[in-house]
Coordinates of N, CA and C in Angstrom, one line a residue:
X103 N 9.9 7.2 -13.7 CA 10.2 8.1 -12.6 C 9.4 7.5 -11.4
X104 N 10.0 7.5 -10.2 CA 9.3 7.0 -9.0 C 9.5 8.0 -7.9
X105 N 8.4 8.3 -7.2 CA 8.5 9.2 -6.0 C 7.9 8.4 -4.9
X106 N 8.2 8.9 -3.6 CA 7.8 8.1 -2.4 C 7.2 9.0 -1.4
X107 N 6.2 8.4 -0.6 CA 5.7 9.0 0.6 C 5.3 7.9 1.5
X108 N 5.3 8.3 2.8 CA 5.0 7.3 3.9 C 3.6 7.5 4.4
X109 N 2.9 6.4 4.7 CA 1.6 6.4 5.3 C 1.7 6.0 6.8
X110 N 1.1 6.8 7.7 CA 1.1 6.6 9.1 C -0.3 6.6 9.6
X111 N -0.5 6.1 10.9 CA -1.9 6.2 11.4 C -2.3 7.7 11.5
X112 N -3.6 7.9 11.2 CA -4.1 9.3 11.2 C -4.2 9.8 9.8
X113 N -3.6 11.0 9.6 CA -3.8 11.7 8.3 C -3.3 10.9 7.1
X114 N -2.2 10.1 7.3 CA -1.7 9.3 6.2 C -2.7 8.4 5.5
X115 N -3.3 7.6 6.3 CA -4.2 6.6 5.7 C -5.5 7.3 5.3
X116 N -5.9 8.4 5.9 CA -7.1 9.2 5.5 C -6.8 9.8 4.1
X117 N -5.6 10.3 3.9 CA -5.3 10.8 2.5 C -5.4 9.6 1.5
X118 N -5.0 8.4 1.9 CA -5.1 7.3 1.0 C -6.5 7.0 0.6
X119 N -7.4 7.0 1.6 CA -8.8 6.7 1.4 C -9.6 7.8 0.6
X120 N -9.2 9.1 0.9 CA -10.0 10.2 0.3 C -9.4 10.6 -1.0
X121 N -8.2 10.3 -1.3 CA -7.5 10.7 -2.5 C -7.0 9.6 -3.4
X122 N -6.0 9.0 -2.9 CA -5.3 8.0 -3.8 C -6.2 6.9 -4.3
X123 N -7.1 6.4 -3.5 CA -7.9 5.3 -3.9 C -9.0 5.7 -4.9
X124 N -9.2 7.1 -5.0 CA -10.3 7.6 -5.9 C -9.8 8.6 -6.9
X125 N -8.5 8.4 -7.3 CA -8.0 9.2 -8.4 C -7.5 10.6 -8.0
X126 N -6.9 10.7 -6.8 CA -6.4 12.0 -6.3 C -7.4 13.0 -6.2
X127 N -8.7 12.7 -6.1 CA -9.7 13.6 -6.0 C -10.2 13.8 -4.6
X128 N -11.4 14.3 -4.4 CA -12.0 14.5 -3.1 C -13.2 13.6 -3.0
X129 N -13.2 12.6 -2.1 CA -14.3 11.7 -2.0 C -15.3 12.2 -0.9
X130 N -16.5 12.5 -1.4 CA -17.5 12.9 -0.4 C -17.8 11.9 0.7
X131 N -18.0 12.4 1.9 CA -18.3 11.5 3.0 C -19.5 10.6 2.7
X132 N -19.4 9.3 3.0 CA -20.5 8.4 2.8 C -20.6 7.8 1.4
X133 N -19.8 8.3 0.5 CA -19.9 7.7 -0.9 C -19.2 6.4 -1.0
X134 N -19.8 5.3 -1.4 CA -19.0 4.0 -1.5 C -17.8 4.1 -2.4
X135 N -16.8 3.3 -2.1 CA -15.5 3.4 -2.8 C -15.7 3.2 -4.3
X136 N -16.3 2.2 -4.7 CA -16.4 1.9 -6.2 C -17.2 3.0 -6.9
X137 N -18.2 3.5 -6.2 CA -19.0 4.6 -6.9 C -18.1 5.9 -7.0
X138 N -17.3 6.1 -6.1 CA -16.3 7.3 -6.2 C -15.3 7.0 -7.3
X139 N -14.8 5.8 -7.4 CA -13.9 5.5 -8.4 C -14.5 5.6 -9.8
X140 N -15.7 5.1 -10.0 CA -16.4 5.3 -11.3 C -16.6 6.7 -11.6
X141 N -17.0 7.5 -10.6 CA -17.2 8.9 -10.9 C -15.9 9.6 -11.3
X142 N -14.8 9.2 -10.7 CA -13.5 9.8 -11.0 C -12.9 9.2 -12.3
X143 N -13.5 8.1 -12.8 CA -13.0 7.5 -14.1 C -11.8 6.7 -13.9
X144 N -11.6 6.1 -12.7 CA -10.4 5.3 -12.5 C -10.9 3.9 -12.2
X145 N -10.0 2.9 -12.5 CA -10.4 1.5 -12.2 C -10.2 1.2 -10.7
X146 N -10.7 0.1 -10.2 CA -10.5 -0.2 -8.8 C -9.0 -0.6 -8.6
X147 N -8.5 -0.5 -7.4 CA -7.2 -0.9 -7.1 C -7.1 -2.4 -7.1
X148 N -5.9 -2.9 -7.3 CA -5.6 -4.4 -7.3 C -4.4 -4.7 -6.4
X149 N -4.4 -5.9 -5.9 CA -3.3 -6.4 -5.1 C -2.2 -6.9 -5.9
X150 N -1.0 -6.6 -5.6 CA 0.2 -7.1 -6.2 C 1.2 -7.6 -5.2
X151 N 2.2 -8.3 -5.7 CA 3.3 -8.7 -4.8 C 3.1 -10.2 -4.4
X152 N 4.3 -10.9 -4.2 CA 4.2 -12.3 -3.9 C 3.7 -12.5 -2.4
X153 N 3.7 -11.4 -1.6 CA 3.3 -11.6 -0.2 C 1.8 -11.7 -0.1
X154 N 1.0 -11.4 -1.1 CA -0.4 -11.5 -1.0 C -0.9 -12.9 -0.6
X155 N -0.2 -13.9 -1.1 CA -0.6 -15.3 -0.9 C -0.6 -15.6 0.6
X156 N 0.3 -15.0 1.4 CA 0.4 -15.3 2.8 C -0.8 -14.8 3.6
X157 N -1.6 -13.9 3.0 CA -2.8 -13.4 3.7 C -4.1 -13.7 3.0
X158 N -4.0 -14.8 2.2 CA -5.2 -15.3 1.5 C -5.7 -14.5 0.4
X159 N -4.9 -13.7 -0.2 CA -5.3 -12.9 -1.4 C -4.6 -13.5 -2.6
X160 N -4.9 -13.0 -3.8 CA -4.3 -13.4 -5.0 C -3.9 -12.1 -5.8
X161 N -2.8 -12.2 -6.6 CA -2.4 -11.1 -7.4 C -3.6 -10.8 -8.4
X162 N -4.0 -9.5 -8.4 CA -5.0 -9.1 -9.3 C -6.4 -9.0 -8.6
X163 N -6.5 -9.5 -7.4 CA -7.8 -9.3 -6.7 C -8.0 -7.8 -6.4
X164 N -9.3 -7.4 -6.5 CA -9.6 -6.0 -6.2 C -9.4 -5.6 -4.8
X165 N -8.9 -4.4 -4.5 CA -8.7 -3.9 -3.2 C -10.0 -3.4 -2.6
X166 N -10.5 -4.0 -1.6 CA -11.8 -3.5 -1.0 C -11.4 -2.5 0.0
X167 N -12.4 -1.7 0.3 CA -12.2 -0.6 1.3 C -11.9 -1.2 2.7
X168 N -12.6 -2.3 3.1 CA -12.3 -2.8 4.4 C -10.9 -3.5 4.5
X169 N -10.5 -4.2 3.4 CA -9.2 -4.7 3.4 C -8.1 -3.6 3.5
X170 N -8.3 -2.6 2.8 CA -7.3 -1.5 2.9 C -7.3 -0.8 4.3
X171 N -8.5 -0.7 4.9 CA -8.6 -0.1 6.2 C -7.8 -0.9 7.2
X172 N -8.0 -2.3 7.1 CA -7.4 -3.1 8.1 C -5.9 -3.2 7.9
X173 N -5.4 -3.5 6.7 CA -4.0 -3.7 6.4 C -3.2 -2.4 6.4
X174 N -3.7 -1.4 5.6 CA -3.0 -0.2 5.4 C -3.3 0.9 6.5
X175 N -4.4 0.7 7.2 CA -4.8 1.7 8.2 C -4.5 1.3 9.6
X176 N -4.4 -0.1 9.8 CA -4.3 -0.6 11.2 C -3.1 -1.6 11.3
X177 N -2.5 -2.0 10.2 CA -1.5 -3.0 10.2 C -2.0 -4.4 10.6
X178 N -3.2 -4.7 10.2 CA -3.8 -6.0 10.5 C -4.1 -6.8 9.3
X179 N -4.4 -8.1 9.5 CA -4.7 -9.0 8.4 C -5.9 -8.5 7.6
X180 N -5.9 -8.5 6.3 CA -7.1 -8.0 5.5 C -8.4 -8.7 5.8
X181 N -8.3 -9.9 6.3 CA -9.5 -10.7 6.7 C -9.7 -10.8 8.2
X182 N -9.2 -9.7 8.9 CA -9.2 -9.7 10.3 C -10.6 -9.9 11.0
X183 N -11.6 -9.4 10.3 CA -13.0 -9.5 10.9 C -13.4 -10.9 11.0
X184 N -13.2 -11.7 10.0 CA -13.6 -13.1 10.1 C -12.7 -13.9 11.1
X185 N -11.4 -13.6 11.1 CA -10.5 -14.3 12.0 C -10.9 -14.0 13.4
X186 N -11.3 -12.8 13.8 CA -11.7 -12.4 15.1 C -13.0 -13.1 15.5
X187 N -13.9 -13.1 14.6 CA -15.2 -13.8 14.9 C -15.0 -15.3 15.2
X188 N -14.1 -16.0 14.4 CA -13.8 -17.4 14.6 C -13.2 -17.6 15.9
X189 N -12.2 -16.8 16.3 CA -11.5 -17.0 17.5 C -12.4 -16.7 18.7
X190 N -13.2 -15.7 18.6 CA -14.2 -15.4 19.7 C -15.1 -16.6 19.9
X191 N -15.6 -17.2 18.8 CA -16.4 -18.4 18.9 C -15.7 -19.6 19.5
X192 N -14.4 -19.6 19.4 CA -13.6 -20.7 20.0 C -13.4 -20.4 21.5
X193 N -13.8 -19.2 22.0 CA -13.6 -18.9 23.4 C -12.4 -18.0 23.7
X194 N -11.8 -17.5 22.7 CA -10.7 -16.6 23.0 C -11.2 -15.2 23.4
X195 N -10.4 -14.5 24.2 CA -10.8 -13.2 24.7 C -10.7 -12.2 23.5
X196 N -11.4 -11.1 23.6 CA -11.3 -10.1 22.6 C -9.9 -9.6 22.3
X197 N -9.1 -9.5 23.4 CA -7.7 -9.0 23.2 C -6.9 -10.1 22.5
X198 N -7.1 -11.4 22.8 CA -6.4 -12.4 22.1 C -6.8 -12.5 20.7
X199 N -8.1 -12.4 20.4 CA -8.6 -12.4 19.1 C -8.0 -11.3 18.2
X200 N -8.0 -10.1 18.8 CA -7.5 -9.0 18.0 C -6.0 -9.1 17.8
X201 N -5.2 -9.5 18.8 CA -3.8 -9.7 18.7 C -3.4 -10.7 17.6
X202 N -4.3 -11.7 17.4 CA -4.0 -12.7 16.4 C -4.1 -12.2 15.0
X203 N -4.8 -11.0 14.8 CA -4.9 -10.5 13.5 C -3.9 -9.5 13.1
X204 N -3.0 -9.1 14.1 CA -2.0 -8.1 13.8 C -0.8 -8.7 13.1
X205 N -0.4 -8.1 12.0 CA 0.8 -8.5 11.3 C 2.0 -7.7 11.7
X206 N 3.0 -8.4 12.3 CA 4.1 -7.7 12.8 C 3.8 -7.1 14.2
X207 N 4.6 -6.1 14.6 CA 4.4 -5.5 15.9 C 3.2 -4.6 15.9
X208 N 2.4 -4.7 16.9 CA 1.2 -3.8 17.0 C 1.5 -2.3 17.0
X209 N 0.7 -1.5 16.4 CA 0.9 -0.1 16.5 C 1.0 0.4 17.9
X210 N 0.2 -0.2 18.8 CA 0.2 0.3 20.2 C 1.5 0.1 20.8
X211 N 2.4 -0.7 20.3 CA 3.7 -0.9 20.9 C 4.5 0.4 20.9
X212 N 4.4 1.2 19.9 CA 5.1 2.5 19.8 C 4.5 3.5 20.7
X213 N 3.3 3.3 21.2 CA 2.6 4.2 22.1 C 2.7 3.9 23.6
X214 N 3.3 2.7 23.8 CA 3.4 2.2 25.2 C 4.4 3.0 26.0
X215 N 4.1 3.4 27.3 CA 5.1 4.1 28.1 C 6.3 3.2 28.4
X216 N 6.2 1.9 28.2 CA 7.3 1.0 28.4 C 8.3 1.0 27.2
X217 N 7.9 1.5 26.1 CA 8.7 1.5 24.9 C 9.7 2.7 25.0
X218 N 10.9 2.4 24.8 CA 12.0 3.4 24.8 C 11.7 4.5 23.8
X219 N 11.7 5.8 24.3 CA 11.5 6.9 23.4 C 10.1 6.8 22.7
X220 N 9.1 6.3 23.4 CA 7.8 6.0 22.8 C 7.2 7.2 22.1
X221 N 7.4 8.4 22.7 CA 6.7 9.6 22.1 C 7.3 10.0 20.8
X222 N 8.6 9.5 20.6 CA 9.2 9.9 19.3 C 9.0 9.0 18.2
X223 N 8.3 7.9 18.5 CA 8.1 6.9 17.5 C 6.7 6.9 16.9
X224 N 6.5 6.9 15.6 CA 5.3 6.8 15.0 C 5.3 5.7 13.9
X225 N 4.4 4.7 14.0 CA 4.5 3.6 13.1 C 4.2 4.0 11.7
X226 N 5.0 3.3 10.8 CA 4.7 3.5 9.4 C 4.0 2.3 8.9
X227 N 2.8 2.5 8.4 CA 1.9 1.4 8.0 C 2.1 1.0 6.5
X228 N 2.6 2.0 5.7 CA 2.8 1.7 4.3 C 3.7 2.8 3.7
X229 N 4.2 2.5 2.6 CA 5.0 3.4 1.8 C 4.4 3.6 0.4
X230 N 4.1 4.8 0.0 CA 3.5 5.0 -1.3 C 4.6 5.3 -2.3
X231 N 4.6 4.6 -3.4 CA 5.4 4.8 -4.6 C 4.6 5.3 -5.7
X232 N 5.0 6.2 -6.5 CA 4.3 6.7 -7.7 C 5.1 6.4 -8.9
X233 N 4.6 5.6 -9.8 CA 5.2 5.2 -11.0 C 4.7 6.1 -12.2
X234 N 5.6 6.8 -12.8 CA 5.2 7.7 -13.9 C 6.2 7.7 -15.0
X235 N 5.7 7.5 -16.2 CA 6.6 7.4 -17.4 C 7.2 8.8 -17.7
X236 N 8.3 8.9 -18.5 CA 8.8 10.2 -18.9 C 7.8 11.0 -19.6
X237 N 8.0 12.3 -19.6 CA 7.0 13.2 -20.2 C 6.7 12.9 -21.6
X238 N 7.6 12.5 -22.5 CA 7.3 12.2 -23.9 C 6.3 11.0 -24.0
X239 N 6.4 10.1 -23.0 CA 5.5 8.9 -23.1 C 4.1 9.3 -22.7
X240 N 4.0 10.1 -21.6 CA 2.6 10.4 -21.2 C 1.9 11.4 -22.1
X241 N 2.8 12.2 -22.8 CA 2.2 13.2 -23.8 C 1.7 12.4 -25.0
X242 N 2.5 11.4 -25.4 CA 2.1 10.5 -26.5 C 0.8 9.7 -26.1
X243 N 0.8 9.3 -24.9 CA -0.4 8.5 -24.4 C -1.7 9.5 -24.5
X244 N -1.5 10.7 -24.1 CA -2.6 11.6 -24.1 C -3.1 12.0 -25.5
X245 N -2.2 12.1 -26.5 CA -2.5 12.6 -27.8 C -2.7 11.6 -28.9
X246 N -2.2 10.4 -28.7 CA -2.2 9.4 -29.8 C -3.5 8.6 -29.8
X247 N -3.6 7.7 -30.8 CA -4.8 6.9 -30.9 C -5.0 5.8 -29.8
X248 N -6.1 5.1 -29.8 CA -6.4 4.2 -28.8 C -5.4 3.0 -28.7
X249 N -5.0 2.5 -29.9 CA -4.0 1.4 -29.9 C -2.7 1.8 -29.3
X250 N -2.2 3.0 -29.6 CA -1.0 3.5 -29.0 C -1.1 3.7 -27.5
X251 N -2.3 4.2 -27.1 CA -2.5 4.3 -25.6 C -2.5 2.9 -24.9
X252 N -3.1 1.9 -25.6 CA -3.1 0.6 -24.9 C -1.7 0.0 -24.8
X253 N -0.9 0.3 -25.9 CA 0.5 -0.2 -25.8 C 1.3 0.5 -24.7
X254 N 1.1 1.8 -24.6 CA 1.8 2.6 -23.6 C 1.4 2.2 -22.2
X255 N 0.1 1.9 -22.0 CA -0.4 1.4 -20.7 C 0.2 0.0 -20.4
X256 N 0.3 -0.8 -21.4 CA 1.0 -2.1 -21.1 C 2.4 -2.0 -20.7
X257 N 3.1 -1.0 -21.4 CA 4.5 -0.8 -21.0 C 4.6 -0.3 -19.6
X258 N 3.6 0.6 -19.2 CA 3.6 1.1 -17.8 C 3.4 -0.1 -16.9
X259 N 2.5 -1.0 -17.2 CA 2.2 -2.2 -16.3 C 3.5 -3.0 -16.2
X260 N 4.2 -3.3 -17.3 CA 5.4 -4.1 -17.2 C 6.5 -3.5 -16.4
X261 N 6.7 -2.2 -16.7 CA 7.8 -1.4 -15.9 C 7.5 -1.4 -14.4
X262 N 6.3 -1.1 -14.1 CA 5.9 -1.1 -12.7 C 6.1 -2.4 -12.0
X263 N 5.6 -3.5 -12.6 CA 5.6 -4.8 -12.0 C 7.1 -5.3 -11.9
X264 N 7.9 -5.0 -12.9 CA 9.3 -5.4 -12.8 C 10.0 -4.7 -11.7
X265 N 9.7 -3.4 -11.5 CA 10.3 -2.7 -10.5 C 9.9 -3.2 -9.1
X266 N 8.6 -3.5 -8.9 CA 8.1 -4.1 -7.7 C 8.8 -5.4 -7.4
X267 N 9.0 -6.2 -8.4 CA 9.6 -7.5 -8.3 C 11.1 -7.3 -7.8
X268 N 11.8 -6.3 -8.4 CA 13.1 -6.0 -8.0 C 13.2 -5.6 -6.5
X269 N 12.2 -4.7 -6.1 CA 12.2 -4.3 -4.7 C 12.0 -5.5 -3.8
X270 N 11.2 -6.5 -4.2 CA 11.0 -7.7 -3.4 C 12.3 -8.5 -3.3
X271 N 13.0 -8.6 -4.4 CA 14.2 -9.5 -4.5 C 15.5 -8.9 -3.9
X272 N 15.6 -7.6 -4.1 CA 16.9 -7.0 -3.8 C 16.9 -5.9 -2.8
X273 N 15.8 -5.3 -2.4 CA 15.8 -4.2 -1.6 C 15.0 -4.4 -0.3
X274 N 13.9 -5.0 -0.3 CA 13.0 -5.1 0.9 C 13.7 -6.0 1.9
X275 N 13.5 -5.6 3.2 CA 14.0 -6.4 4.3 C 13.1 -6.3 5.5
X276 N 13.2 -7.3 6.4 CA 12.5 -7.3 7.6 C 13.5 -6.9 8.8
X277 N 13.0 -6.2 9.8 CA 13.9 -5.8 10.9 C 13.2 -6.0 12.2
X278 N 13.9 -6.4 13.2 CA 13.3 -6.6 14.5 C 14.4 -6.3 15.6
X279 N 14.0 -6.4 16.9 CA 14.8 -6.0 18.0 C 15.0 -4.5 18.1
X280 N 15.6 -4.0 19.2 CA 15.7 -2.6 19.5 C 16.5 -1.9 18.4
X281 N 15.9 -0.9 17.8 CA 16.5 -0.1 16.8 C 16.6 -0.9 15.4
X282 N 15.9 -2.0 15.3 CA 15.9 -2.7 14.1 C 17.3 -3.3 13.8
X283 N 18.1 -3.7 14.8 CA 19.4 -4.1 14.6 C 19.5 -5.5 13.9
X284 N 18.5 -6.3 14.1 CA 18.5 -7.5 13.4 C 17.7 -7.4 12.1
X285 N 18.3 -7.8 11.0 CA 17.7 -7.6 9.7 C 17.9 -8.8 8.8
X286 N 16.9 -9.0 7.9 CA 17.0 -10.1 7.0 C 16.1 -9.7 5.7
X287 N 16.4 -10.4 4.6 CA 15.7 -10.1 3.4 C 14.2 -10.7 3.6
X288 N 13.3 -10.0 2.9 CA 11.9 -10.5 2.9 C 11.8 -11.6 1.9
X289 N 11.6 -12.8 2.4 CA 11.6 -14.0 1.6 C 10.2 -14.3 0.9
X290 N 9.2 -13.9 1.6 CA 7.8 -14.2 1.1 C 7.2 -13.1 0.2
X291 N 8.0 -12.1 0.0 CA 7.5 -11.0 -0.9 C 6.7 -9.9 -0.2
X292 N 6.3 -8.9 -0.9 CA 5.6 -7.8 -0.4 C 4.1 -7.8 -0.7
X293 N 3.3 -7.1 0.0 CA 1.9 -6.9 -0.2 C 1.7 -5.4 -0.7
X294 N 1.2 -5.3 -1.9 CA 1.2 -4.0 -2.5 C -0.2 -3.7 -3.1
X295 N -0.8 -2.6 -2.8 CA -2.1 -2.1 -3.4 C -1.8 -1.1 -4.5
X296 N -2.2 -1.4 -5.7 CA -1.9 -0.6 -6.9 C -3.1 0.1 -7.4
X297 N -3.0 1.4 -7.6 CA -4.1 2.2 -8.1 C -3.7 3.0 -9.4
X298 N -4.4 2.8 -10.5 CA -4.1 3.4 -11.7 C -4.9 4.8 -11.9
X299 N -4.1 5.8 -12.2 CA -4.7 7.1 -12.4 C -4.4 7.7 -13.8
X300 N -5.2 8.6 -14.3 CA -5.1 9.1 -15.6 C -4.9 10.6 -15.7
X301 N -5.0 11.3 -14.6 CA -4.8 12.7 -14.6 C -3.9 13.1 -13.4
X302 N -3.3 14.3 -13.5 CA -2.5 14.8 -12.4 C -3.5 15.4 -11.3
X303 N -2.9 15.6 -10.2 CA -3.7 16.1 -9.1 C -3.8 17.7 -9.1
X304 N -3.1 18.3 -10.1 CA -3.1 19.7 -10.3 C -4.5 20.2 -10.5
X305 N -4.8 21.5 -10.3 CA -6.1 22.1 -10.5 C -6.6 21.9 -11.9
X306 N -5.7 22.0 -12.9 CA -6.1 21.9 -14.3 C -6.3 20.4 -14.8
X307 N -5.9 19.5 -13.9 CA -6.1 18.0 -14.2 C -5.6 17.7 -15.6
X308 N -4.3 17.9 -15.7 CA -3.7 17.5 -17.0 C -3.6 16.0 -17.2
X309 N -3.7 15.5 -18.4 CA -3.6 14.0 -18.6 C -2.2 13.6 -18.1
X310 N -2.2 12.5 -17.3 CA -1.0 12.0 -16.7 C -1.2 10.6 -16.3
X311 N -0.7 9.6 -17.1 CA -0.8 8.2 -16.8 C 0.2 7.9 -15.7
X312 N -0.3 7.4 -14.6 CA 0.6 7.0 -13.5 C -0.1 6.0 -12.6
X313 N 0.7 5.4 -11.7 CA 0.2 4.4 -10.8 C 0.7 4.7 -9.4
X314 N -0.2 4.6 -8.4 CA 0.2 4.7 -7.0 C 0.3 3.2 -6.5
X315 N 1.4 2.9 -5.9 CA 1.7 1.6 -5.4 C 1.9 1.7 -3.9
X316 N 1.0 1.3 -3.1 CA 1.1 1.4 -1.6 C 1.6 0.1 -1.1
X317 N 2.9 0.1 -0.6 CA 3.5 -1.1 -0.1 C 3.3 -1.2 1.4
X318 N 2.7 -2.3 1.8 CA 2.4 -2.5 3.2 C 3.7 -2.8 4.0
X319 N 3.9 -2.2 5.2 CA 5.0 -2.6 6.0 C 4.7 -3.8 6.9
X320 N 3.4 -4.3 6.9 CA 3.0 -5.5 7.6 C 3.2 -6.6 6.6
X321 N 3.9 -7.7 7.1 CA 4.2 -8.8 6.2 C 3.6 -10.0 6.8
X322 N 2.9 -10.8 6.0 CA 2.2 -12.0 6.5 C 3.2 -13.0 7.1
X323 N 2.9 -13.5 8.3 CA 3.7 -14.6 8.9 C 5.0 -14.1 9.5
X324 N 5.2 -12.8 9.6 CA 6.4 -12.3 10.2 C 6.2 -11.6 11.5
X325 N 7.2 -11.5 12.4 CA 7.0 -10.9 13.7 C 7.6 -9.5 13.7
X326 N 8.3 -9.1 12.7 CA 8.9 -7.7 12.8 C 8.1 -6.8 11.9
X327 N 8.7 -5.8 11.4 CA 8.1 -4.8 10.5 C 8.9 -4.7 9.3
X328 N 8.2 -4.6 8.1 CA 8.9 -4.6 6.9 C 9.5 -3.2 6.6
X329 N 10.4 -3.1 5.8 CA 11.1 -1.9 5.4 C 11.6 -1.9 4.0
X330 N 11.6 -0.8 3.3 CA 12.3 -0.7 2.1 C 13.5 0.1 2.3
X331 N 14.7 -0.5 2.4 CA 15.9 0.3 2.7 C 16.3 1.0 1.4
X332 N 17.2 1.9 1.6 CA 17.8 2.7 0.5 C 18.6 1.8 -0.4
X333 N 18.3 1.7 -1.7 CA 19.0 0.9 -2.6 C 20.5 1.3 -2.6
X334 N 21.4 0.3 -2.8 CA 22.8 0.6 -2.9 C 23.1 1.4 -4.1
X335 N 24.0 2.4 -4.0 CA 24.4 3.2 -5.1 C 25.3 2.5 -6.1

């Protein structure tokens, strides 16, 4: 079972940082990310997708807080701080250095008075997918022995990764120009942050094996914005 939600500047990425990255809980202000994850009993997030190579990451690398803030909160390169420092040292202006770290169209483009219908446009920085096994599977995962749980978690990993690969190959596309009228398949793959959770977000915190996969709409090396179109029926 897969559900979807969009992340936008403002409340969207704040929800990601305060909840999704720390097990759908409430992260106290000032608490380091890994400490909050350990307290919630969830592993650190990891990067997935073929697109991670374009931004200097590797599949399986841990998602750091600063990387997530830059890529999923601002639509910029996850190593933007270093890139800016290097460009400033080369004599580039602050504006030039910052623009060089933006992946795709800057968020500010949608807020410019020169942009058609600017007030009606809000950038989407990421799309959240939730991967959850059928009820019988997660009930078995909650009640059975450790070996069974490990097998079911491996099945969850395989199903999630195969679905993400299908999205890359058959569904994801890049769009540009007014109204996104020019479109093409995403050739270099997607950049995805995956977070494994073990409980539901309900008050009673029922056992529920599931994964949050946050797909970045910023694509390394591209000039447009990424999109996951509706799959053909």
